Amino acid sequence: MEYNTQKTQLLLPEYGRIIQQLVERCKELPTKEERSEMAMAIIDFMGQRNPHLRDEENYKHKLWDHLYILADYNLDADSPYPFPTREDLAEKPQRMEYPKLQGDFKFYGKSILQLIEKAIELEPGDEKEALIEVIANNMKKSYNVYNKEHVTDDVIFRHLKELSKNRLDLTNIESLEKSKIYYATANRSNANKNNNRNQGNSNTNVNKRRFTNNNNNKNRR
């Protein structure tokens, strides 16, 4: 009995030994025309054996790349795509640079830094003030979630000032509750509550009228 450990190592195990053997047979064909024809048939077979690849973008290109890898980068056949080289696949991706937050403010996240930069770029006015207050509110939420403790607004104002290098300042506001955006949000919230309450009362009155009318109809009978 021949064990798998005694056989040729599979270059892409997910395709199985049958496809690996077909690729080896394709390489042995005498003419390029025959090799190209068989390579096309192998590509179709690889797609059938791995239907999940069809959901990926440019999956045909990926299959041809895999075919060339299965051929150990040595297949003289026509392909609709350029074959990759060992060097291309061995090349490591560029190292991602993570944003560096100042001091111990990592819990605020990259989005807060981006919003701060955007607020700095805006001209002075209501839009800029509103954005600064939105940033402060989100900073407060992030602080409370990360540190699991309540934080006062003056601490958030100091952190905002430091992160913006003294270019954004909310120290003229006693608290976030005194800001324009807070009142605008609170007013909308109260208006929605009142509308829901009025709608509920209206439905109750309608039901009462229906109940009364039904009773009157029964008494008439």
PDB file of N, CA and C in Angstrom, residues 76-149:
ATOM      1  N   ASP A  76       4.223  25.652 -20.275  1.00  0.00           N
ATOM      2  CA  ASP A  76       4.237  26.384 -21.538  1.00  0.00           C
ATOM      3  C   ASP A  76       2.884  26.213 -22.214  1.00  0.00           C
ATOM      4  N   ALA A  77       1.951  27.123 -21.882  1.00  0.00           N
ATOM      5  CA  ALA A  77       0.594  27.065 -22.443  1.00  0.00           C
ATOM      6  C   ALA A  77       0.056  28.482 -22.559  1.00  0.00           C
ATOM      7  N   ASP A  78      -0.898  28.656 -23.459  1.00  0.00           N
ATOM      8  CA  ASP A  78      -1.519  29.973 -23.632  1.00  0.00           C
ATOM      9  C   ASP A  78      -2.470  30.247 -22.464  1.00  0.00           C
ATOM     10  N   SER A  79      -2.409  31.480 -21.969  1.00  0.00           N
ATOM     11  CA  SER A  79      -3.255  31.872 -20.840  1.00  0.00           C
ATOM     12  C   SER A  79      -3.807  33.269 -21.094  1.00  0.00           C
ATOM     13  N   PRO A  80      -5.049  33.535 -20.708  1.00  0.00           N
ATOM     14  CA  PRO A  80      -5.604  34.891 -20.881  1.00  0.00           C
ATOM     15  C   PRO A  80      -4.996  35.896 -19.907  1.00  0.00           C
ATOM     16  N   TYR A  81      -4.214  35.408 -18.960  1.00  0.00           N
ATOM     17  CA  TYR A  81      -3.594  36.283 -17.963  1.00  0.00           C
ATOM     18  C   TYR A  81      -2.098  35.972 -17.886  1.00  0.00           C
ATOM     19  N   PRO A  82      -1.300  36.961 -17.523  1.00  0.00           N
ATOM     20  CA  PRO A  82       0.144  36.691 -17.360  1.00  0.00           C
ATOM     21  C   PRO A  82       0.381  35.792 -16.152  1.00  0.00           C
ATOM     22  N   PHE A  83       1.252  34.817 -16.306  1.00  0.00           N
ATOM     23  CA  PHE A  83       1.549  33.910 -15.207  1.00  0.00           C
ATOM     24  C   PHE A  83       2.388  34.630 -14.145  1.00  0.00           C
ATOM     25  N   PRO A  84       2.125  34.343 -12.878  1.00  0.00           N
ATOM     26  CA  PRO A  84       2.938  34.961 -11.813  1.00  0.00           C
ATOM     27  C   PRO A  84       4.298  34.289 -11.720  1.00  0.00           C
ATOM     28  N   THR A  85       5.216  34.963 -11.087  1.00  0.00           N
ATOM     29  CA  THR A  85       6.542  34.397 -10.846  1.00  0.00           C
ATOM     30  C   THR A  85       6.669  34.063  -9.364  1.00  0.00           C
ATOM     31  N   ARG A  86       7.674  33.287  -9.047  1.00  0.00           N
ATOM     32  CA  ARG A  86       7.917  32.963  -7.641  1.00  0.00           C
ATOM     33  C   ARG A  86       8.177  34.241  -6.832  1.00  0.00           C
ATOM     34  N   GLU A  87       8.898  35.163  -7.483  1.00  0.00           N
ATOM     35  CA  GLU A  87       9.245  36.402  -6.787  1.00  0.00           C
ATOM     36  C   GLU A  87       7.999  37.227  -6.469  1.00  0.00           C
ATOM     37  N   ASP A  88       7.024  37.224  -7.405  1.00  0.00           N
ATOM     38  CA  ASP A  88       5.794  37.988  -7.174  1.00  0.00           C
ATOM     39  C   ASP A  88       5.053  37.468  -5.945  1.00  0.00           C
ATOM     40  N   LEU A  89       4.941  36.151  -5.841  1.00  0.00           N
ATOM     41  CA  LEU A  89       4.186  35.564  -4.735  1.00  0.00           C
ATOM     42  C   LEU A  89       4.974  35.570  -3.431  1.00  0.00           C
ATOM     43  N   ALA A  90       6.300  35.617  -3.546  1.00  0.00           N
ATOM     44  CA  ALA A  90       7.122  35.627  -2.332  1.00  0.00           C
ATOM     45  C   ALA A  90       7.249  37.029  -1.747  1.00  0.00           C
ATOM     46  N   GLU A  91       6.878  38.032  -2.548  1.00  0.00           N
ATOM     47  CA  GLU A  91       7.011  39.413  -2.076  1.00  0.00           C
ATOM     48  C   GLU A  91       6.049  39.677  -0.922  1.00  0.00           C
ATOM     49  N   LYS A  92       6.538  40.225   0.154  1.00  0.00           N
ATOM     50  CA  LYS A  92       5.728  40.504   1.330  1.00  0.00           C
ATOM     51  C   LYS A  92       4.996  41.844   1.165  1.00  0.00           C
ATOM     52  N   PRO A  93       3.766  41.929   1.655  1.00  0.00           N
ATOM     53  CA  PRO A  93       3.040  43.205   1.567  1.00  0.00           C
ATOM     54  C   PRO A  93       3.708  44.267   2.425  1.00  0.00           C
ATOM     55  N   GLN A  94       3.457  45.515   2.067  1.00  0.00           N
ATOM     56  CA  GLN A  94       4.039  46.610   2.829  1.00  0.00           C
ATOM     57  C   GLN A  94       3.461  46.637   4.245  1.00  0.00           C
ATOM     58  N   ARG A  95       4.290  46.975   5.179  1.00  0.00           N
ATOM     59  CA  ARG A  95       3.874  47.040   6.574  1.00  0.00           C
ATOM     60  C   ARG A  95       2.902  48.204   6.779  1.00  0.00           C
ATOM     61  N   MET A  96       1.785  47.907   7.410  1.00  0.00           N
ATOM     62  CA  MET A  96       0.791  48.947   7.662  1.00  0.00           C
ATOM     63  C   MET A  96       1.238  49.814   8.834  1.00  0.00           C
ATOM     64  N   GLU A  97       1.091  51.114   8.651  1.00  0.00           N
ATOM     65  CA  GLU A  97       1.423  52.040   9.723  1.00  0.00           C
ATOM     66  C   GLU A  97       0.156  52.371  10.505  1.00  0.00           C
ATOM     67  N   TYR A  98       0.183  52.070  11.774  1.00  0.00           N
ATOM     68  CA  TYR A  98      -0.954  52.355  12.626  1.00  0.00           C
ATOM     69  C   TYR A  98      -0.857  53.779  13.154  1.00  0.00           C
ATOM     70  N   PRO A  99      -2.003  54.435  13.313  1.00  0.00           N
ATOM     71  CA  PRO A  99      -1.968  55.812  13.826  1.00  0.00           C
ATOM     72  C   PRO A  99      -1.449  55.849  15.258  1.00  0.00           C
ATOM     73  N   LYS A 100      -0.610  56.817  15.527  1.00  0.00           N
ATOM     74  CA  LYS A 100      -0.053  56.959  16.864  1.00  0.00           C
ATOM     75  C   LYS A 100      -0.782  58.074  17.601  1.00  0.00           C
ATOM     76  N   LEU A 101      -1.501  57.705  18.645  1.00  0.00           N
ATOM     77  CA  LEU A 101      -2.219  58.680  19.445  1.00  0.00           C
ATOM     78  C   LEU A 101      -1.307  59.220  20.532  1.00  0.00           C
ATOM     79  N   GLN A 102      -1.527  60.476  20.852  1.00  0.00           N
ATOM     80  CA  GLN A 102      -0.675  61.120  21.832  1.00  0.00           C
ATOM     81  C   GLN A 102      -0.978  60.613  23.233  1.00  0.00           C
ATOM     82  N   GLY A 103       0.069  60.466  24.028  1.00  0.00           N
ATOM     83  CA  GLY A 103      -0.108  60.113  25.427  1.00  0.00           C
ATOM     84  C   GLY A 103      -0.837  58.803  25.609  1.00  0.00           C
ATOM     85  N   ASP A 104      -1.765  58.788  26.538  1.00  0.00           N
ATOM     86  CA  ASP A 104      -2.527  57.584  26.870  1.00  0.00           C
ATOM     87  C   ASP A 104      -3.944  57.656  26.306  1.00  0.00           C
ATOM     88  N   PHE A 105      -4.083  58.161  25.085  1.00  0.00           N
ATOM     89  CA  PHE A 105      -5.404  58.389  24.501  1.00  0.00           C
ATOM     90  C   PHE A 105      -5.746  57.374  23.418  1.00  0.00           C
ATOM     91  N   LYS A 106      -5.178  56.173  23.477  1.00  0.00           N
ATOM     92  CA  LYS A 106      -5.401  55.178  22.431  1.00  0.00           C
ATOM     93  C   LYS A 106      -6.855  54.761  22.333  1.00  0.00           C
ATOM     94  N   PHE A 107      -7.588  54.832  23.431  1.00  0.00           N
ATOM     95  CA  PHE A 107      -8.975  54.358  23.430  1.00  0.00           C
ATOM     96  C   PHE A 107      -9.901  55.261  22.629  1.00  0.00           C
ATOM     97  N   TYR A 108      -9.453  56.470  22.261  1.00  0.00           N
ATOM     98  CA  TYR A 108     -10.304  57.341  21.457  1.00  0.00           C
ATOM     99  C   TYR A 108     -10.387  56.870  20.000  1.00  0.00           C
ATOM    100  N   GLY A 109      -9.357  56.211  19.512  1.00  0.00           N
ATOM    101  CA  GLY A 109      -9.408  55.639  18.174  1.00  0.00           C
ATOM    102  C   GLY A 109      -9.048  56.601  17.058  1.00  0.00           C
ATOM    103  N   LYS A 110      -8.831  56.025  15.882  1.00  0.00           N
ATOM    104  CA  LYS A 110      -8.400  56.788  14.708  1.00  0.00           C
ATOM    105  C   LYS A 110      -9.491  57.730  14.216  1.00  0.00           C
ATOM    106  N   SER A 111     -10.757  57.319  14.330  1.00  0.00           N
ATOM    107  CA  SER A 111     -11.849  58.151  13.806  1.00  0.00           C
ATOM    108  C   SER A 111     -11.911  59.496  14.517  1.00  0.00           C
ATOM    109  N   ILE A 112     -11.613  59.509  15.823  1.00  0.00           N
ATOM    110  CA  ILE A 112     -11.629  60.765  16.558  1.00  0.00           C
ATOM    111  C   ILE A 112     -10.530  61.692  16.030  1.00  0.00           C
ATOM    112  N   LEU A 113      -9.358  61.138  15.759  1.00  0.00           N
ATOM    113  CA  LEU A 113      -8.267  61.951  15.211  1.00  0.00           C
ATOM    114  C   LEU A 113      -8.653  62.552  13.854  1.00  0.00           C
ATOM    115  N   GLN A 114      -9.325  61.746  13.031  1.00  0.00           N
ATOM    116  CA  GLN A 114      -9.744  62.238  11.714  1.00  0.00           C
ATOM    117  C   GLN A 114     -10.773  63.351  11.843  1.00  0.00           C
ATOM    118  N   LEU A 115     -11.700  63.201  12.781  1.00  0.00           N
ATOM    119  CA  LEU A 115     -12.705  64.243  13.009  1.00  0.00           C
ATOM    120  C   LEU A 115     -12.057  65.518  13.534  1.00  0.00           C
ATOM    121  N   ILE A 116     -11.067  65.372  14.400  1.00  0.00           N
ATOM    122  CA  ILE A 116     -10.372  66.543  14.927  1.00  0.00           C
ATOM    123  C   ILE A 116      -9.672  67.299  13.803  1.00  0.00           C
ATOM    124  N   GLU A 117      -8.998  66.562  12.905  1.00  0.00           N
ATOM    125  CA  GLU A 117      -8.338  67.210  11.773  1.00  0.00           C
ATOM    126  C   GLU A 117      -9.339  67.921  10.872  1.00  0.00           C
ATOM    127  N   LYS A 118     -10.499  67.291  10.689  1.00  0.00           N
ATOM    128  CA  LYS A 118     -11.538  67.913   9.867  1.00  0.00           C
ATOM    129  C   LYS A 118     -12.050  69.187  10.520  1.00  0.00           C
ATOM    130  N   ALA A 119     -12.256  69.156  11.828  1.00  0.00           N
ATOM    131  CA  ALA A 119     -12.749  70.338  12.539  1.00  0.00           C
ATOM    132  C   ALA A 119     -11.732  71.472  12.475  1.00  0.00           C
ATOM    133  N   ILE A 120     -10.454  71.142  12.542  1.00  0.00           N
ATOM    134  CA  ILE A 120      -9.412  72.166  12.473  1.00  0.00           C
ATOM    135  C   ILE A 120      -9.422  72.865  11.117  1.00  0.00           C
ATOM    136  N   GLU A 121      -9.728  72.107  10.058  1.00  0.00           N
ATOM    137  CA  GLU A 121      -9.720  72.671   8.708  1.00  0.00           C
ATOM    138  C   GLU A 121     -10.905  73.593   8.447  1.00  0.00           C
ATOM    139  N   LEU A 122     -12.011  73.416   9.176  1.00  0.00           N
ATOM    140  CA  LEU A 122     -13.212  74.216   8.925  1.00  0.00           C
ATOM    141  C   LEU A 122     -13.015  75.666   9.353  1.00  0.00           C
ATOM    142  N   GLU A 123     -13.707  76.552   8.633  1.00  0.00           N
ATOM    143  CA  GLU A 123     -13.700  77.965   9.004  1.00  0.00           C
ATOM    144  C   GLU A 123     -14.541  78.162  10.262  1.00  0.00           C
ATOM    145  N   PRO A 124     -14.187  79.153  11.102  1.00  0.00           N
ATOM    146  CA  PRO A 124     -14.979  79.414  12.311  1.00  0.00           C
ATOM    147  C   PRO A 124     -16.447  79.667  11.968  1.00  0.00           C
ATOM    148  N   GLY A 125     -17.333  79.077  12.755  1.00  0.00           N
ATOM    149  CA  GLY A 125     -18.762  79.227  12.514  1.00  0.00           C
ATOM    150  C   GLY A 125     -19.551  78.136  13.212  1.00  0.00           C
ATOM    151  N   ASP A 126     -20.865  78.126  12.966  1.00  0.00           N
ATOM    152  CA  ASP A 126     -21.742  77.161  13.631  1.00  0.00           C
ATOM    153  C   ASP A 126     -21.394  75.728  13.274  1.00  0.00           C
ATOM    154  N   GLU A 127     -21.016  75.485  12.000  1.00  0.00           N
ATOM    155  CA  GLU A 127     -20.695  74.120  11.573  1.00  0.00           C
ATOM    156  C   GLU A 127     -19.483  73.585  12.335  1.00  0.00           C
ATOM    157  N   LYS A 128     -18.479  74.443  12.496  1.00  0.00           N
ATOM    158  CA  LYS A 128     -17.270  74.033  13.203  1.00  0.00           C
ATOM    159  C   LYS A 128     -17.576  73.781  14.677  1.00  0.00           C
ATOM    160  N   GLU A 129     -18.351  74.661  15.301  1.00  0.00           N
ATOM    161  CA  GLU A 129     -18.698  74.492  16.710  1.00  0.00           C
ATOM    162  C   GLU A 129     -19.492  73.206  16.924  1.00  0.00           C
ATOM    163  N   ALA A 130     -20.425  72.937  15.998  1.00  0.00           N
ATOM    164  CA  ALA A 130     -21.244  71.726  16.124  1.00  0.00           C
ATOM    165  C   ALA A 130     -20.376  70.474  16.015  1.00  0.00           C
ATOM    166  N   LEU A 131     -19.426  70.479  15.068  1.00  0.00           N
ATOM    167  CA  LEU A 131     -18.553  69.317  14.890  1.00  0.00           C
ATOM    168  C   LEU A 131     -17.670  69.108  16.120  1.00  0.00           C
ATOM    169  N   ILE A 132     -17.146  70.193  16.683  1.00  0.00           N
ATOM    170  CA  ILE A 132     -16.312  70.071  17.881  1.00  0.00           C
ATOM    171  C   ILE A 132     -17.099  69.445  19.023  1.00  0.00           C
ATOM    172  N   GLU A 133     -18.363  69.849  19.164  1.00  0.00           N
ATOM    173  CA  GLU A 133     -19.188  69.308  20.242  1.00  0.00           C
ATOM    174  C   GLU A 133     -19.542  67.844  20.000  1.00  0.00           C
ATOM    175  N   VAL A 134     -19.716  67.477  18.722  1.00  0.00           N
ATOM    176  CA  VAL A 134     -19.940  66.064  18.382  1.00  0.00           C
ATOM    177  C   VAL A 134     -18.707  65.244  18.761  1.00  0.00           C
ATOM    178  N   ILE A 135     -17.537  65.783  18.446  1.00  0.00           N
ATOM    179  CA  ILE A 135     -16.286  65.085  18.791  1.00  0.00           C
ATOM    180  C   ILE A 135     -16.194  64.888  20.294  1.00  0.00           C
ATOM    181  N   ALA A 136     -16.482  65.943  21.056  1.00  0.00           N
ATOM    182  CA  ALA A 136     -16.394  65.858  22.513  1.00  0.00           C
ATOM    183  C   ALA A 136     -17.368  64.829  23.070  1.00  0.00           C
ATOM    184  N   ASN A 137     -18.580  64.798  22.538  1.00  0.00           N
ATOM    185  CA  ASN A 137     -19.568  63.813  22.995  1.00  0.00           C
ATOM    186  C   ASN A 137     -19.099  62.389  22.724  1.00  0.00           C
ATOM    187  N   ASN A 138     -18.523  62.159  21.540  1.00  0.00           N
ATOM    188  CA  ASN A 138     -18.032  60.816  21.203  1.00  0.00           C
ATOM    189  C   ASN A 138     -16.804  60.446  22.026  1.00  0.00           C
ATOM    190  N   MET A 139     -15.967  61.430  22.320  1.00  0.00           N
ATOM    191  CA  MET A 139     -14.825  61.172  23.193  1.00  0.00           C
ATOM    192  C   MET A 139     -15.286  60.746  24.577  1.00  0.00           C
ATOM    193  N   LYS A 140     -16.330  61.382  25.062  1.00  0.00           N
ATOM    194  CA  LYS A 140     -16.856  61.050  26.397  1.00  0.00           C
ATOM    195  C   LYS A 140     -17.397  59.623  26.415  1.00  0.00           C
ATOM    196  N   LYS A 141     -18.112  59.239  25.353  1.00  0.00           N
ATOM    197  CA  LYS A 141     -18.643  57.874  25.279  1.00  0.00           C
ATOM    198  C   LYS A 141     -17.501  56.858  25.228  1.00  0.00           C
ATOM    199  N   SER A 142     -16.478  57.135  24.418  1.00  0.00           N
ATOM    200  CA  SER A 142     -15.350  56.212  24.304  1.00  0.00           C
ATOM    201  C   SER A 142     -14.608  56.087  25.627  1.00  0.00           C
ATOM    202  N   TYR A 143     -14.450  57.201  26.309  1.00  0.00           N
ATOM    203  CA  TYR A 143     -13.758  57.182  27.605  1.00  0.00           C
ATOM    204  C   TYR A 143     -14.528  56.323  28.603  1.00  0.00           C
ATOM    205  N   ASN A 144     -15.845  56.522  28.667  1.00  0.00           N
ATOM    206  CA  ASN A 144     -16.662  55.774  29.635  1.00  0.00           C
ATOM    207  C   ASN A 144     -16.655  54.281  29.343  1.00  0.00           C
ATOM    208  N   VAL A 145     -16.707  53.910  28.049  1.00  0.00           N
ATOM    209  CA  VAL A 145     -16.723  52.492  27.678  1.00  0.00           C
ATOM    210  C   VAL A 145     -15.380  51.839  27.993  1.00  0.00           C
ATOM    211  N   TYR A 146     -14.287  52.520  27.654  1.00  0.00           N
ATOM    212  CA  TYR A 146     -12.960  51.931  27.839  1.00  0.00           C
ATOM    213  C   TYR A 146     -12.562  51.867  29.312  1.00  0.00           C
ATOM    214  N   ASN A 147     -12.777  52.943  30.038  1.00  0.00           N
ATOM    215  CA  ASN A 147     -12.333  53.009  31.432  1.00  0.00           C
ATOM    216  C   ASN A 147     -13.387  52.536  32.426  1.00  0.00           C
ATOM    217  N   LYS A 148     -14.622  52.305  31.905  1.00  0.00           N
ATOM    218  CA  LYS A 148     -15.713  51.823  32.764  1.00  0.00           C
ATOM    219  C   LYS A 148     -15.908  52.711  33.992  1.00  0.00           C
ATOM    220  N   GLU A 149     -15.819  53.997  33.767  1.00  0.00           N
ATOM    221  CA  GLU A 149     -16.058  54.948  34.850  1.00  0.00           C
ATOM    222  C   GLU A 149     -16.516  56.264  34.248  1.00  0.00           C
TER     223      GLU A 149
END
